[in-house]
Each structure stands twice: as C-alpha cells, then as structure tokens.
mmCIF file of C-alpha atoms in Angstrom:
data_model
loop_
_atom_site.group_PDB
_atom_site.id
_atom_site.type_symbol
_atom_site.label_atom_id
_atom_site.label_comp_id
_atom_site.label_asym_id
_atom_site.label_seq_id
_atom_site.Cartn_x
_atom_site.Cartn_y
_atom_site.Cartn_z
ATOM 1 C CA UNK M 1 -0.162 -0.015 -0.059
ATOM 2 C CA UNK M 2 2.717 2.629 1.058
ATOM 3 C CA UNK M 3 4.646 1.571 -2.449
ATOM 4 C CA UNK M 4 1.232 2.673 -4.562
ATOM 5 C CA UNK M 5 0.892 5.650 -2.470
ATOM 6 C CA UNK M 6 4.439 6.823 -3.288
ATOM 7 C CA UNK M 7 3.780 5.659 -7.051
ATOM 8 C CA UNK M 8 0.997 7.780 -6.846
ATOM 9 C CA UNK M 9 2.401 10.867 -5.254
ATOM 10 C CA UNK M 10 5.325 10.524 -8.219
ATOM 11 C CA UNK M 11 3.044 10.459 -11.083
ATOM 12 C CA UNK M 12 1.003 13.301 -9.214
ATOM 13 C CA UNK M 13 4.326 15.468 -9.723
ATOM 14 C CA UNK M 14 5.980 14.621 -6.378
ATOM 15 C CA UNK M 15 3.257 16.216 -4.104
ATOM 16 C CA UNK M 16 4.688 16.876 -0.739
ATOM 17 C CA UNK M 17 2.695 16.162 2.422
ATOM 18 C CA UNK M 18 3.920 19.623 3.585
ATOM 19 C CA UNK M 19 1.669 21.039 0.585
ATOM 20 C CA UNK M 20 -1.372 19.682 2.647
ATOM 21 C CA UNK M 21 -0.507 21.235 5.773
ATOM 22 C CA UNK M 22 -1.405 24.945 6.819
ATOM 23 C CA UNK M 23 1.189 27.481 5.804
ATOM 24 C CA UNK M 24 3.867 28.198 8.324
ATOM 25 C CA UNK M 25 3.681 32.065 9.566
ATOM 26 C CA UNK M 26 6.198 33.976 8.118
ATOM 27 C CA UNK M 27 9.204 35.243 9.890
ATOM 28 C CA UNK M 28 9.387 38.689 8.458
ATOM 29 C CA UNK M 29 7.039 41.370 9.613
ATOM 30 C CA UNK M 30 7.447 44.142 6.918
ATOM 31 C CA UNK M 31 5.346 46.538 4.833
ATOM 32 C CA UNK M 32 5.979 48.483 1.740
ATOM 33 C CA UNK M 33 4.557 51.373 0.792
ATOM 34 C CA UNK M 34 5.054 53.784 -2.235
ATOM 35 C CA UNK M 35 3.641 57.456 -1.830
ATOM 36 C CA UNK M 36 3.293 59.926 -4.821
ATOM 37 C CA UNK M 37 2.655 63.714 -4.529
ATOM 38 C CA UNK M 38 1.243 65.092 -7.709
ATOM 39 C CA UNK M 39 -0.492 68.326 -7.443
ATOM 40 C CA UNK M 40 -2.873 68.322 -4.605
ATOM 41 C CA UNK M 41 -3.279 64.635 -4.314
ATOM 42 C CA UNK M 42 -0.919 62.278 -2.283
ATOM 43 C CA UNK M 43 -1.479 58.549 -2.979
ATOM 44 C CA UNK M 44 -0.259 55.833 -0.932
ATOM 45 C CA UNK M 45 -0.101 52.358 -2.262
ATOM 46 C CA UNK M 46 0.587 49.889 0.915
ATOM 47 C CA UNK M 47 1.370 46.231 1.029
ATOM 48 C CA UNK M 48 1.204 44.190 4.039
ATOM 49 C CA UNK M 49 1.022 40.533 4.904
ATOM 50 C CA UNK M 50 -2.443 39.439 5.118
ATOM 51 C CA UNK M 51 -2.577 37.294 8.515
ATOM 52 C CA UNK M 52 -0.662 40.173 9.820
ATOM 53 C CA UNK M 53 -3.043 42.536 8.921
ATOM 54 C CA UNK M 54 -6.039 40.404 9.723
ATOM 55 C CA UNK M 55 -4.710 40.178 13.248
ATOM 56 C CA UNK M 56 -4.017 43.753 13.984
ATOM 57 C CA UNK M 57 -7.422 44.483 12.764
ATOM 58 C CA UNK M 58 -9.232 42.192 14.804
ATOM 59 C CA UNK M 59 -7.142 43.075 17.728
ATOM 60 C CA UNK M 60 -7.810 47.170 16.828
ATOM 61 C CA UNK M 61 -11.601 46.673 16.554
ATOM 62 C CA UNK M 62 -12.045 43.706 19.410
ATOM 63 C CA UNK M 63 -13.570 41.209 16.631
ATOM 64 C CA UNK M 64 -12.922 37.668 15.886
ATOM 65 C CA UNK M 65 -12.789 35.851 12.522
ATOM 66 C CA UNK M 66 -12.133 38.652 10.296
ATOM 67 C CA UNK M 67 -11.037 37.536 6.726
ATOM 68 C CA UNK M 68 -9.811 40.511 4.366
ATOM 69 C CA UNK M 69 -11.586 41.167 1.236
ATOM 70 C CA UNK M 70 -12.169 44.105 -0.829
ATOM 71 C CA UNK M 71 -15.440 45.580 0.228
ATOM 72 C CA UNK M 72 -16.632 48.501 1.906
ATOM 73 C CA UNK M 73 -17.027 47.164 5.456
ATOM 74 C CA UNK M 74 -13.427 45.725 5.415
ATOM 75 C CA UNK M 75 -12.169 48.764 3.758
ATOM 76 C CA UNK M 76 -13.860 50.996 6.565
ATOM 77 C CA UNK M 77 -12.188 48.707 9.445
ATOM 78 C CA UNK M 78 -8.810 49.061 7.791
ATOM 79 C CA UNK M 79 -9.303 52.875 7.360
ATOM 80 C CA UNK M 80 -9.975 53.376 10.787
ATOM 81 C CA UNK M 81 -6.826 51.271 11.742
ATOM 82 C CA UNK M 82 -4.580 53.130 9.136
ATOM 83 C CA UNK M 83 -5.657 56.425 10.252
ATOM 84 C CA UNK M 84 -4.649 55.665 13.620
ATOM 85 C CA UNK M 85 -1.305 54.166 12.777
ATOM 86 C CA UNK M 86 -0.183 56.405 9.866
ATOM 87 C CA UNK M 87 -0.225 60.228 10.283
ATOM 88 C CA UNK M 88 0.211 62.429 7.404
ATOM 89 C CA UNK M 89 0.549 66.376 7.858
ATOM 90 C CA UNK M 90 1.033 68.802 5.529
ATOM 91 C CA UNK M 91 1.840 72.259 6.585
ATOM 92 C CA UNK M 92 1.277 70.971 10.059
ATOM 93 C CA UNK M 93 -2.336 69.998 9.722
ATOM 94 C CA UNK M 94 -3.177 66.405 9.725
ATOM 95 C CA UNK M 95 -4.932 64.803 6.678
ATOM 96 C CA UNK M 96 -6.791 61.714 7.140
ATOM 97 C CA UNK M 97 -6.273 58.897 4.256
ATOM 98 C CA UNK M 98 -9.465 57.523 2.371
ATOM 99 C CA UNK M 99 -9.149 53.897 0.834
ATOM 100 C CA UNK M 100 -10.062 54.140 -2.858
ATOM 101 C CA UNK M 101 -8.966 50.450 -3.842
ATOM 102 C CA UNK M 102 -7.740 47.192 -2.102
ATOM 103 C CA UNK M 103 -7.058 43.782 -3.075
ATOM 104 C CA UNK M 104 -5.004 40.388 -2.611
ATOM 105 C CA UNK M 105 -1.704 39.516 -4.271
ATOM 106 C CA UNK M 106 -0.276 36.154 -3.111
ATOM 107 C CA UNK M 107 -0.189 36.473 0.533
ATOM 108 C CA UNK M 108 -0.071 39.996 0.760
ATOM 109 C CA UNK M 109 -2.682 42.352 1.037
ATOM 110 C CA UNK M 110 -2.879 46.005 -0.685
ATOM 111 C CA UNK M 111 -4.580 49.208 -0.375
ATOM 112 C CA UNK M 112 -4.408 52.395 -2.301
ATOM 113 C CA UNK M 113 -5.109 55.494 0.074
ATOM 114 C CA UNK M 114 -5.820 58.921 -0.825
ATOM 115 C CA UNK M 115 -4.905 61.917 0.811
ATOM 116 C CA UNK M 116 -6.517 65.085 -0.840
ATOM 117 C CA UNK M 117 -5.738 69.070 0.007
ATOM 118 C CA UNK M 118 -6.696 72.243 -1.335
ATOM 119 C CA UNK M 119 -3.143 73.268 -2.677
ATOM 120 C CA UNK M 120 -0.181 71.448 -4.353
ATOM 121 C CA UNK M 121 1.815 69.420 -2.050
ATOM 122 C CA UNK M 122 5.809 69.929 -2.214
ATOM 123 C CA UNK M 123 6.290 69.151 1.410
ATOM 124 C CA UNK M 124 4.996 66.766 3.897
ATOM 125 C CA UNK M 125 5.482 64.636 7.201
ATOM 126 C CA UNK M 126 4.438 61.333 7.992
ATOM 127 C CA UNK M 127 4.663 58.651 10.732
ATOM 128 C CA UNK M 128 4.193 55.010 9.970
ATOM 129 C CA UNK M 129 3.600 52.871 12.893
ATOM 130 C CA UNK M 130 1.410 50.399 10.827
ATOM 131 C CA UNK M 131 1.787 47.101 12.658
ATOM 132 C CA UNK M 132 3.947 48.537 15.551
ATOM 133 C CA UNK M 133 1.239 47.312 18.005
ATOM 134 C CA UNK M 134 1.446 43.597 17.030
ATOM 135 C CA UNK M 135 5.419 43.215 16.401
ATOM 136 C CA UNK M 136 8.318 44.775 18.017
ATOM 137 C CA UNK M 137 10.231 43.434 14.817
ATOM 138 C CA UNK M 138 7.851 45.306 12.532
ATOM 139 C CA UNK M 139 9.760 47.300 9.577
ATOM 140 C CA UNK M 140 7.871 49.807 7.453
ATOM 141 C CA UNK M 141 9.533 50.982 4.481
ATOM 142 C CA UNK M 142 7.968 53.897 2.595
ATOM 143 C CA UNK M 143 9.154 55.198 -0.718
ATOM 144 C CA UNK M 144 8.111 58.863 -1.574
ATOM 145 C CA UNK M 145 8.010 60.282 -4.918
ATOM 146 C CA UNK M 146 7.351 63.781 -5.980
ATOM 147 C CA UNK M 147 6.147 63.342 -9.799
ATOM 148 C CA UNK M 148 6.923 66.823 -11.087
ATOM 149 C CA UNK M 149 10.732 66.617 -10.757
ATOM 150 C CA UNK M 150 10.811 62.625 -9.773
ATOM 151 C CA UNK M 151 12.492 63.547 -6.535
ATOM 152 C CA UNK M 152 12.584 60.687 -4.444
ATOM 153 C CA UNK M 153 13.433 59.305 -0.937
ATOM 154 C CA UNK M 154 12.938 56.078 0.722
ATOM 155 C CA UNK M 155 12.256 55.926 4.519
ATOM 156 C CA UNK M 156 12.614 53.144 7.094
ATOM 157 C CA UNK M 157 10.568 52.955 10.014
ATOM 158 C CA UNK M 158 10.887 50.339 12.809
ATOM 159 C CA UNK M 159 8.922 49.375 15.989
ATOM 160 C CA UNK M 160 11.674 49.909 18.468
ATOM 161 C CA UNK M 161 12.394 53.742 17.409
ATOM 162 C CA UNK M 162 9.443 55.212 15.648
ATOM 163 C CA UNK M 163 9.821 58.345 14.134
ATOM 164 C CA UNK M 164 8.153 61.420 12.105
ATOM 165 C CA UNK M 165 9.475 61.643 8.551
ATOM 166 C CA UNK M 166 10.074 64.844 6.661
ATOM 167 C CA UNK M 167 9.873 64.986 2.901
ATOM 168 C CA UNK M 168 10.487 67.874 0.808
ATOM 169 C CA UNK M 169 10.313 68.269 -3.035
ATOM 170 C CA UNK M 170 12.521 71.241 -3.051
#
C-alpha cells in the first residue's frame, strides 16, 4: 500500500505532504509603501502580509474571525486602523487617508489610500506605525516620489524606534 501511494505521488508530480498542511507563519514582519505626490493629491499604495493585517484589525476593533476582502465594510475597518497608525501632515495639518482600492496579491494585501488637500503638495511629514502594535520587529518601508521632478526618497520605520519623517520636493 505504501509503495502504491508513493508511486501515485510521483505520478502526480511529487506532491509533498507539506503542501497539505497549513502554511507556516512568515518570520518577516514588513510593510512596503509607495507614496506619490502630484499637485494637490497624495496617493499611498501600501502592502502588508494578510495574516498580520487581519490580526491587527481584529485586535484594533475587538472582533474575531475577520478575513480580508475587498468590500466597503472591511475597507472601513482598515481605514480606521490606518488613520490611527499612519499620520500624514501637510503644513502642520493632519490629513486623513481614504481607501480608494484594495486587493490581494499572493499572501499580501494592498490598499491605495488617497490624501486630498486644497493646494499643491511639495512638503509633508508622516509617521508610519502600521503593525507596531503587534510586532516589536515590524519594519515599514515607505518610498516617496514627487512626480513633477521625480525627486524621491525612501524612509525606514522600525517599531523599536518610531519616528516622524519629513519629505521636501525642494
């Protein structure tokens, strides 16, 4: 019987029993954001590990069994969490973000967040504390790009030493 099972697995393409098990938790706690400034708009695309984000949203909102999906209810849960952990200020005025799109890519979840102001943006400050409430080894990378001149800079935030970053297109 064991030999027949082994032969069947070989014929099926060497399917490993490990593929039947639940995936192992990933050892890396990281988010990646790409922020673009153009005229009076700031758009941030951010990617986070799906299981980490689900845990953060459940903890933040005191709920159980949440599974991410692209719909207005989950987007509003994320928006509330996001605006409490990611602060963006322009001319010393905090500007809240609004989710405009979300989706899944492999084991990552991504969001496009819009920050809208009345005047063209050339300077801003931000603090990215996403998932710092869950992991003391969390790392957040945020790349900022100013479209008219293509001036850019990459910022690195760590849970053990959170800081506010300043970007200027000048």
